[in-house]
Short mmCIF file of the C-alpha atoms (twelve columns), coordinates in Angstrom:
data_MODEL
# 
_entry.id   MODEL 
# 
loop_
_atom_site.group_PDB 
_atom_site.id 
_atom_site.type_symbol 
_atom_site.label_atom_id 
_atom_site.label_alt_id 
_atom_site.label_comp_id 
_atom_site.label_asym_id 
_atom_site.label_seq_id 
_atom_site.Cartn_x 
_atom_site.Cartn_y 
_atom_site.Cartn_z 
_atom_site.pdbx_PDB_model_num 
ATOM 1   C CA . UNK A 1   0.000   0.000  0.000   1 
ATOM 2   C CA . UNK A 2   2.823   2.396  0.960   1 
ATOM 3   C CA . UNK A 3   4.684   1.497  -2.217  1 
ATOM 4   C CA . UNK A 4   1.631   2.322  -4.312  1 
ATOM 5   C CA . UNK A 5   1.212   5.688  -2.565  1 
ATOM 6   C CA . UNK A 6   4.886   6.510  -3.084  1 
ATOM 7   C CA . UNK A 7   4.664   5.551  -6.754  1 
ATOM 8   C CA . UNK A 8   1.544   7.688  -7.205  1 
ATOM 9   C CA . UNK A 9   3.225   10.629 -5.450  1 
ATOM 10  C CA . UNK A 10  6.353   10.244 -7.598  1 
ATOM 11  C CA . UNK A 11  4.239   10.124 -10.767 1 
ATOM 12  C CA . UNK A 12  2.317   13.259 -9.754  1 
ATOM 13  C CA . UNK A 13  5.589   15.072 -9.048  1 
ATOM 14  C CA . UNK A 14  6.975   13.996 -12.422 1 
ATOM 15  C CA . UNK A 15  3.858   15.218 -14.254 1 
ATOM 16  C CA . UNK A 16  3.969   18.488 -12.290 1 
ATOM 17  C CA . UNK A 17  7.637   19.071 -13.199 1 
ATOM 18  C CA . UNK A 18  6.960   18.318 -16.867 1 
ATOM 19  C CA . UNK A 19  4.078   20.808 -16.853 1 
ATOM 20  C CA . UNK A 20  6.293   23.476 -15.241 1 
ATOM 21  C CA . UNK A 21  8.972   22.892 -17.887 1 
ATOM 22  C CA . UNK A 22  6.359   23.093 -20.635 1 
ATOM 23  C CA . UNK A 23  5.040   26.373 -19.238 1 
ATOM 24  C CA . UNK A 24  8.578   27.788 -19.056 1 
ATOM 25  C CA . UNK A 25  9.187   26.813 -22.690 1 
ATOM 26  C CA . UNK A 26  5.899   28.418 -23.728 1 
ATOM 27  C CA . UNK A 27  6.771   31.619 -21.846 1 
ATOM 28  C CA . UNK A 28  10.161  31.745 -23.581 1 
ATOM 29  C CA . UNK A 29  8.521   31.145 -26.944 1 
ATOM 30  C CA . UNK A 30  6.049   33.922 -26.175 1 
ATOM 31  C CA . UNK A 31  8.846   36.399 -25.422 1 
ATOM 32  C CA . UNK A 32  10.711  35.366 -28.569 1 
ATOM 33  C CA . UNK A 33  7.552   35.634 -30.678 1 
ATOM 34  C CA . UNK A 34  6.872   39.149 -29.388 1 
ATOM 35  C CA . UNK A 35  10.430  40.306 -30.097 1 
ATOM 36  C CA . UNK A 36  10.468  38.851 -33.620 1 
ATOM 37  C CA . UNK A 37  7.002   40.187 -34.460 1 
ATOM 38  C CA . UNK A 38  7.873   43.733 -33.388 1 
ATOM 39  C CA . UNK A 39  11.149  43.657 -35.357 1 
ATOM 40  C CA . UNK A 40  9.289   42.697 -38.548 1 
ATOM 41  C CA . UNK A 41  5.967   44.540 -38.172 1 
ATOM 42  C CA . UNK A 42  7.011   48.132 -38.972 1 
ATOM 43  C CA . UNK A 43  9.338   47.357 -41.926 1 
ATOM 44  C CA . UNK A 44  6.661   45.086 -43.365 1 
ATOM 45  C CA . UNK A 45  4.085   47.889 -43.180 1 
ATOM 46  C CA . UNK A 46  6.491   50.114 -45.137 1 
ATOM 47  C CA . UNK A 47  7.036   47.421 -47.769 1 
ATOM 48  C CA . UNK A 48  3.286   46.910 -48.130 1 
ATOM 49  C CA . UNK A 49  2.690   50.638 -48.601 1 
ATOM 50  C CA . UNK A 50  5.449   50.944 -51.208 1 
ATOM 51  C CA . UNK A 51  4.144   47.957 -53.185 1 
ATOM 52  C CA . UNK A 52  0.606   49.364 -53.203 1 
ATOM 53  C CA . UNK A 53  1.907   52.692 -54.564 1 
ATOM 54  C CA . UNK A 54  3.780   50.837 -57.320 1 
ATOM 55  C CA . UNK A 55  0.655   48.878 -58.252 1 
ATOM 56  C CA . UNK A 56  -1.482  52.026 -58.408 1 
ATOM 57  C CA . UNK A 57  0.999   53.586 -60.852 1 
ATOM 58  C CA . UNK A 58  0.626   50.649 -63.258 1 
ATOM 59  C CA . UNK A 59  -2.079  50.396 -65.877 1 
ATOM 60  C CA . UNK A 60  -4.602  47.546 -65.734 1 
ATOM 61  C CA . UNK A 61  -2.979  45.848 -68.724 1 
ATOM 62  C CA . UNK A 62  0.590   46.038 -67.395 1 
ATOM 63  C CA . UNK A 63  1.929   42.441 -67.122 1 
ATOM 64  C CA . UNK A 64  3.961   43.442 -64.063 1 
ATOM 65  C CA . UNK A 65  0.782   44.265 -62.159 1 
ATOM 66  C CA . UNK A 66  0.020   40.571 -61.603 1 
ATOM 67  C CA . UNK A 67  3.503   40.011 -60.158 1 
ATOM 68  C CA . UNK A 68  3.088   42.994 -57.834 1 
ATOM 69  C CA . UNK A 69  -0.303  41.639 -56.723 1 
ATOM 70  C CA . UNK A 70  1.276   38.257 -55.928 1 
ATOM 71  C CA . UNK A 71  4.012   39.957 -53.896 1 
ATOM 72  C CA . UNK A 72  1.400   41.979 -52.008 1 
ATOM 73  C CA . UNK A 73  -0.504  38.797 -51.161 1 
ATOM 74  C CA . UNK A 74  2.692   37.301 -49.711 1 
ATOM 75  C CA . UNK A 75  3.235   40.454 -47.646 1 
ATOM 76  C CA . UNK A 76  -0.337  40.148 -46.343 1 
ATOM 77  C CA . UNK A 77  0.360   36.508 -45.454 1 
ATOM 78  C CA . UNK A 78  3.434   37.575 -43.479 1 
ATOM 79  C CA . UNK A 79  1.378   40.245 -41.737 1 
ATOM 80  C CA . UNK A 80  -1.128  37.585 -40.651 1 
ATOM 81  C CA . UNK A 81  1.757   35.467 -39.349 1 
ATOM 82  C CA . UNK A 82  2.938   38.392 -37.229 1 
ATOM 83  C CA . UNK A 83  -0.559  38.960 -35.867 1 
ATOM 84  C CA . UNK A 84  -0.772  35.260 -34.976 1 
ATOM 85  C CA . UNK A 85  2.567   35.449 -33.150 1 
ATOM 86  C CA . UNK A 86  1.463   38.508 -31.175 1 
ATOM 87  C CA . UNK A 87  -1.862  36.878 -30.310 1 
ATOM 88  C CA . UNK A 88  0.025   33.773 -29.157 1 
ATOM 89  C CA . UNK A 89  2.417   35.845 -27.026 1 
ATOM 90  C CA . UNK A 90  -0.162  38.278 -25.616 1 
ATOM 91  C CA . UNK A 91  -3.652  36.766 -25.692 1 
ATOM 92  C CA . UNK A 92  -6.351  39.371 -25.026 1 
ATOM 93  C CA . UNK A 93  -9.283  39.048 -22.684 1 
ATOM 94  C CA . UNK A 94  -12.527 38.991 -24.709 1 
ATOM 95  C CA . UNK A 95  -14.525 42.234 -24.760 1 
ATOM 96  C CA . UNK A 96  -18.053 40.881 -24.577 1 
ATOM 97  C CA . UNK A 97  -20.947 42.629 -26.270 1 
ATOM 98  C CA . UNK A 98  -24.319 41.721 -27.757 1 
ATOM 99  C CA . UNK A 99  -23.552 40.482 -31.274 1 
ATOM 100 C CA . UNK A 100 -25.794 39.342 -34.111 1 
ATOM 101 C CA . UNK A 101 -24.255 36.002 -35.053 1 
ATOM 102 C CA . UNK A 102 -25.842 35.864 -38.521 1 
ATOM 103 C CA . UNK A 103 -24.403 39.254 -39.484 1 
ATOM 104 C CA . UNK A 104 -20.996 38.333 -38.062 1 
ATOM 105 C CA . UNK A 105 -20.823 35.091 -40.044 1 
ATOM 106 C CA . UNK A 106 -21.966 36.796 -43.247 1 
ATOM 107 C CA . UNK A 107 -19.295 39.501 -42.830 1 
ATOM 108 C CA . UNK A 108 -16.655 36.826 -42.327 1 
ATOM 109 C CA . UNK A 109 -17.779 34.888 -45.401 1 
ATOM 110 C CA . UNK A 110 -17.486 38.074 -47.481 1 
ATOM 111 C CA . UNK A 111 -13.757 38.155 -46.629 1 
ATOM 112 C CA . UNK A 112 -13.145 34.801 -48.358 1 
ATOM 113 C CA . UNK A 113 -15.685 35.025 -51.206 1 
ATOM 114 C CA . UNK A 114 -13.139 36.019 -53.857 1 
ATOM 115 C CA . UNK A 115 -10.745 33.225 -52.879 1 
ATOM 116 C CA . UNK A 116 -13.612 30.717 -52.882 1 
ATOM 117 C CA . UNK A 117 -14.724 31.760 -56.379 1 
ATOM 118 C CA . UNK A 118 -11.176 31.483 -57.712 1 
ATOM 119 C CA . UNK A 119 -10.952 27.946 -56.346 1 
ATOM 120 C CA . UNK A 120 -14.454 27.072 -57.594 1 
ATOM 121 C CA . UNK A 121 -15.634 26.389 -54.051 1 
ATOM 122 C CA . UNK A 122 -19.374 26.741 -53.500 1 
ATOM 123 C CA . UNK A 123 -20.306 28.274 -50.139 1 
ATOM 124 C CA . UNK A 124 -23.626 27.165 -48.651 1 
ATOM 125 C CA . UNK A 125 -25.131 28.553 -45.458 1 
ATOM 126 C CA . UNK A 126 -27.944 27.760 -43.081 1 
ATOM 127 C CA . UNK A 127 -27.607 30.433 -40.405 1 
ATOM 128 C CA . UNK A 128 -30.150 31.312 -37.739 1 
ATOM 129 C CA . UNK A 129 -30.712 34.896 -36.595 1 
ATOM 130 C CA . UNK A 130 -29.317 34.750 -33.065 1 
ATOM 131 C CA . UNK A 131 -27.765 37.281 -30.676 1 
ATOM 132 C CA . UNK A 132 -24.867 36.182 -28.462 1 
ATOM 133 C CA . UNK A 133 -22.755 37.903 -25.825 1 
ATOM 134 C CA . UNK A 134 -19.273 37.522 -27.370 1 
ATOM 135 C CA . UNK A 135 -16.219 39.457 -28.489 1 
ATOM 136 C CA . UNK A 136 -17.130 39.931 -32.187 1 
ATOM 137 C CA . UNK A 137 -13.552 40.510 -33.362 1 
ATOM 138 C CA . UNK A 138 -12.262 37.394 -31.650 1 
ATOM 139 C CA . UNK A 139 -15.111 35.189 -32.864 1 
ATOM 140 C CA . UNK A 140 -14.632 36.548 -36.374 1 
ATOM 141 C CA . UNK A 141 -10.958 35.594 -36.133 1 
ATOM 142 C CA . UNK A 142 -11.932 32.037 -35.196 1 
ATOM 143 C CA . UNK A 143 -14.441 31.780 -38.050 1 
ATOM 144 C CA . UNK A 144 -11.958 33.227 -40.532 1 
ATOM 145 C CA . UNK A 145 -9.318  30.696 -39.457 1 
ATOM 146 C CA . UNK A 146 -11.781 27.843 -39.971 1 
ATOM 147 C CA . UNK A 147 -12.960 29.122 -43.369 1 
ATOM 148 C CA . UNK A 148 -9.388  29.606 -44.604 1 
ATOM 149 C CA . UNK A 149 -8.439  26.111 -43.403 1 
ATOM 150 C CA . UNK A 150 -11.387 24.664 -45.313 1 
ATOM 151 C CA . UNK A 151 -10.494 26.545 -48.496 1 
ATOM 152 C CA . UNK A 152 -6.892  25.366 -48.249 1 
ATOM 153 C CA . UNK A 153 -8.216  21.804 -48.100 1 
ATOM 154 C CA . UNK A 154 -10.083 22.310 -51.410 1 
ATOM 155 C CA . UNK A 155 -7.585  23.824 -53.896 1 
ATOM 156 C CA . UNK A 156 -9.424  22.249 -56.847 1 
ATOM 157 C CA . UNK A 157 -12.984 23.051 -55.827 1 
ATOM 158 C CA . UNK A 158 -15.601 21.664 -53.508 1 
ATOM 159 C CA . UNK A 159 -18.359 22.698 -51.144 1 
ATOM 160 C CA . UNK A 160 -18.045 24.706 -47.932 1 
ATOM 161 C CA . UNK A 161 -21.058 24.575 -45.616 1 
ATOM 162 C CA . UNK A 162 -21.621 26.893 -42.640 1 
ATOM 163 C CA . UNK A 163 -24.568 26.129 -40.369 1 
ATOM 164 C CA . UNK A 164 -25.773 27.229 -36.951 1 
ATOM 165 C CA . UNK A 165 -28.130 25.651 -34.450 1 
ATOM 166 C CA . UNK A 166 -28.928 26.155 -30.791 1 
ATOM 167 C CA . UNK A 167 -30.658 24.724 -27.759 1 
ATOM 168 C CA . UNK A 168 -31.586 26.286 -24.417 1 
ATOM 169 C CA . UNK A 169 -27.962 26.539 -23.265 1 
ATOM 170 C CA . UNK A 170 -25.673 26.642 -26.287 1 
ATOM 171 C CA . UNK A 171 -25.208 27.798 -29.859 1 
ATOM 172 C CA . UNK A 172 -23.371 25.580 -32.342 1 
ATOM 173 C CA . UNK A 173 -21.492 26.828 -35.408 1 
ATOM 174 C CA . UNK A 174 -20.432 24.165 -37.892 1 
ATOM 175 C CA . UNK A 175 -17.899 24.685 -40.683 1 
ATOM 176 C CA . UNK A 176 -17.800 21.674 -42.991 1 
ATOM 177 C CA . UNK A 177 -15.859 21.079 -46.209 1 
ATOM 178 C CA . UNK A 178 -15.488 18.392 -48.867 1 
ATOM 179 C CA . UNK A 179 -11.695 18.638 -48.897 1 
ATOM 180 C CA . UNK A 180 -8.941  16.082 -48.553 1 
ATOM 181 C CA . UNK A 181 -9.576  15.533 -44.840 1 
ATOM 182 C CA . UNK A 182 -7.161  15.123 -41.946 1 
ATOM 183 C CA . UNK A 183 -5.214  11.969 -41.133 1 
ATOM 184 C CA . UNK A 184 -6.342  10.301 -37.869 1 
ATOM 185 C CA . UNK A 185 -2.844  10.591 -36.383 1 
ATOM 186 C CA . UNK A 186 -2.902  14.379 -36.890 1 
ATOM 187 C CA . UNK A 187 -6.235  14.977 -35.111 1 
ATOM 188 C CA . UNK A 188 -4.861  14.883 -31.506 1 
ATOM 189 C CA . UNK A 189 -2.215  17.489 -32.401 1 
ATOM 190 C CA . UNK A 190 -4.344  19.957 -34.376 1 
ATOM 191 C CA . UNK A 191 -4.793  22.431 -31.528 1 
ATOM 192 C CA . UNK A 192 -1.170  22.354 -30.359 1 
ATOM 193 C CA . UNK A 193 0.884   25.526 -30.956 1 
ATOM 194 C CA . UNK A 194 3.186   25.505 -33.996 1 
ATOM 195 C CA . UNK A 195 1.727   22.228 -35.262 1 
ATOM 196 C CA . UNK A 196 0.840   22.294 -38.936 1 
ATOM 197 C CA . UNK A 197 0.098   19.666 -41.574 1 
ATOM 198 C CA . UNK A 198 1.005   22.150 -44.321 1 
ATOM 199 C CA . UNK A 199 4.400   23.365 -45.471 1 
ATOM 200 C CA . UNK A 200 3.302   26.971 -44.967 1 
ATOM 201 C CA . UNK A 201 1.750   28.666 -41.990 1 
ATOM 202 C CA . UNK A 202 2.650   29.146 -38.342 1 
ATOM 203 C CA . UNK A 203 0.558   26.338 -36.925 1 
ATOM 204 C CA . UNK A 204 -0.985  28.880 -34.547 1 
ATOM 205 C CA . UNK A 205 -4.404  29.466 -36.121 1 
ATOM 206 C CA . UNK A 206 -6.244  26.566 -34.503 1 
ATOM 207 C CA . UNK A 207 -4.348  26.934 -31.221 1 
ATOM 208 C CA . UNK A 208 -5.409  30.591 -30.981 1 
ATOM 209 C CA . UNK A 209 -8.961  29.711 -32.054 1 
ATOM 210 C CA . UNK A 210 -9.252  27.090 -29.309 1 
ATOM 211 C CA . UNK A 211 -7.991  29.548 -26.684 1 
ATOM 212 C CA . UNK A 212 -10.470 32.201 -27.834 1 
ATOM 213 C CA . UNK A 213 -13.416 29.809 -27.699 1 
ATOM 214 C CA . UNK A 214 -12.399 28.498 -24.273 1 
ATOM 215 C CA . UNK A 215 -12.133 32.113 -23.020 1 
ATOM 216 C CA . UNK A 216 -15.799 32.405 -24.086 1 
ATOM 217 C CA . UNK A 217 -16.613 29.300 -21.963 1 
ATOM 218 C CA . UNK A 218 -17.135 27.247 -25.111 1 
ATOM 219 C CA . UNK A 219 -15.284 24.509 -26.933 1 
ATOM 220 C CA . UNK A 220 -14.273 23.481 -30.439 1 
ATOM 221 C CA . UNK A 221 -14.338 19.975 -31.875 1 
ATOM 222 C CA . UNK A 222 -13.194 18.395 -35.131 1 
ATOM 223 C CA . UNK A 223 -14.283 15.332 -37.102 1 
ATOM 224 C CA . UNK A 224 -12.606 14.293 -40.328 1 
ATOM 225 C CA . UNK A 225 -12.569 11.507 -42.886 1 
ATOM 226 C CA . UNK A 226 -9.514  11.397 -45.178 1 
ATOM 227 C CA . UNK A 227 -10.574 11.870 -48.783 1 
ATOM 228 C CA . UNK A 228 -14.065 13.091 -47.847 1 
ATOM 229 C CA . UNK A 229 -13.769 16.219 -45.732 1 
ATOM 230 C CA . UNK A 230 -13.630 17.838 -42.316 1 
ATOM 231 C CA . UNK A 231 -16.173 19.316 -39.914 1 
ATOM 232 C CA . UNK A 232 -15.335 21.795 -37.152 1 
ATOM 233 C CA . UNK A 233 -18.008 22.487 -34.541 1 
ATOM 234 C CA . UNK A 234 -17.801 25.506 -32.248 1 
ATOM 235 C CA . UNK A 235 -19.982 25.568 -29.131 1 
ATOM 236 C CA . UNK A 236 -20.726 28.879 -27.441 1 
ATOM 237 C CA . UNK A 237 -23.026 29.490 -24.471 1 
ATOM 238 C CA . UNK A 238 -26.222 31.358 -25.318 1 
# 
């Protein structure tokens, strides 16, 4: 009996020490992320402004305009990476306010409409008119992350479905795609920081999304079938 208690105590101490080490590593990563992001942020803003001026000076038929547009898109991607790093290093407390969920989702969809059309992805919605007490900017960030992930899973076309439902206690937002799906071995790691199944990206989008939803006293779940598609479900209290 004493041996079992000692073994249990030793195991608890080991787990506690591992958690402390993990937290120290995360704190160090947070400090590093903040330093790197601040070093890049201002020069990148200057580069973006200069490129936009160059593009405006070019005629619509100028073949260089397409190259400049591609460069600008890469700059915007880097800017998003910096924002992700800062959000990882300094997560903000949600600023709750009454928010029309239908309007918020529709605004978020409008941000990816052009990309969806280019990829021949059809967006379908079934959204209820519901008001929630949330931080609209943070929830929009979560939705945008999920929509972008779905579009990246369907480079050659497909269907993206956004639905909402609710009961007496919770609202559910589902983002479902007909993309290539996620391998079963990747599912447990999806919400870990810096974990990505793609060659590009920080691997912070889903980690940040999970933290945001949990700060709203909700949760986020994923189901996926390789070759058929993926479904993310966000639960938020009503």
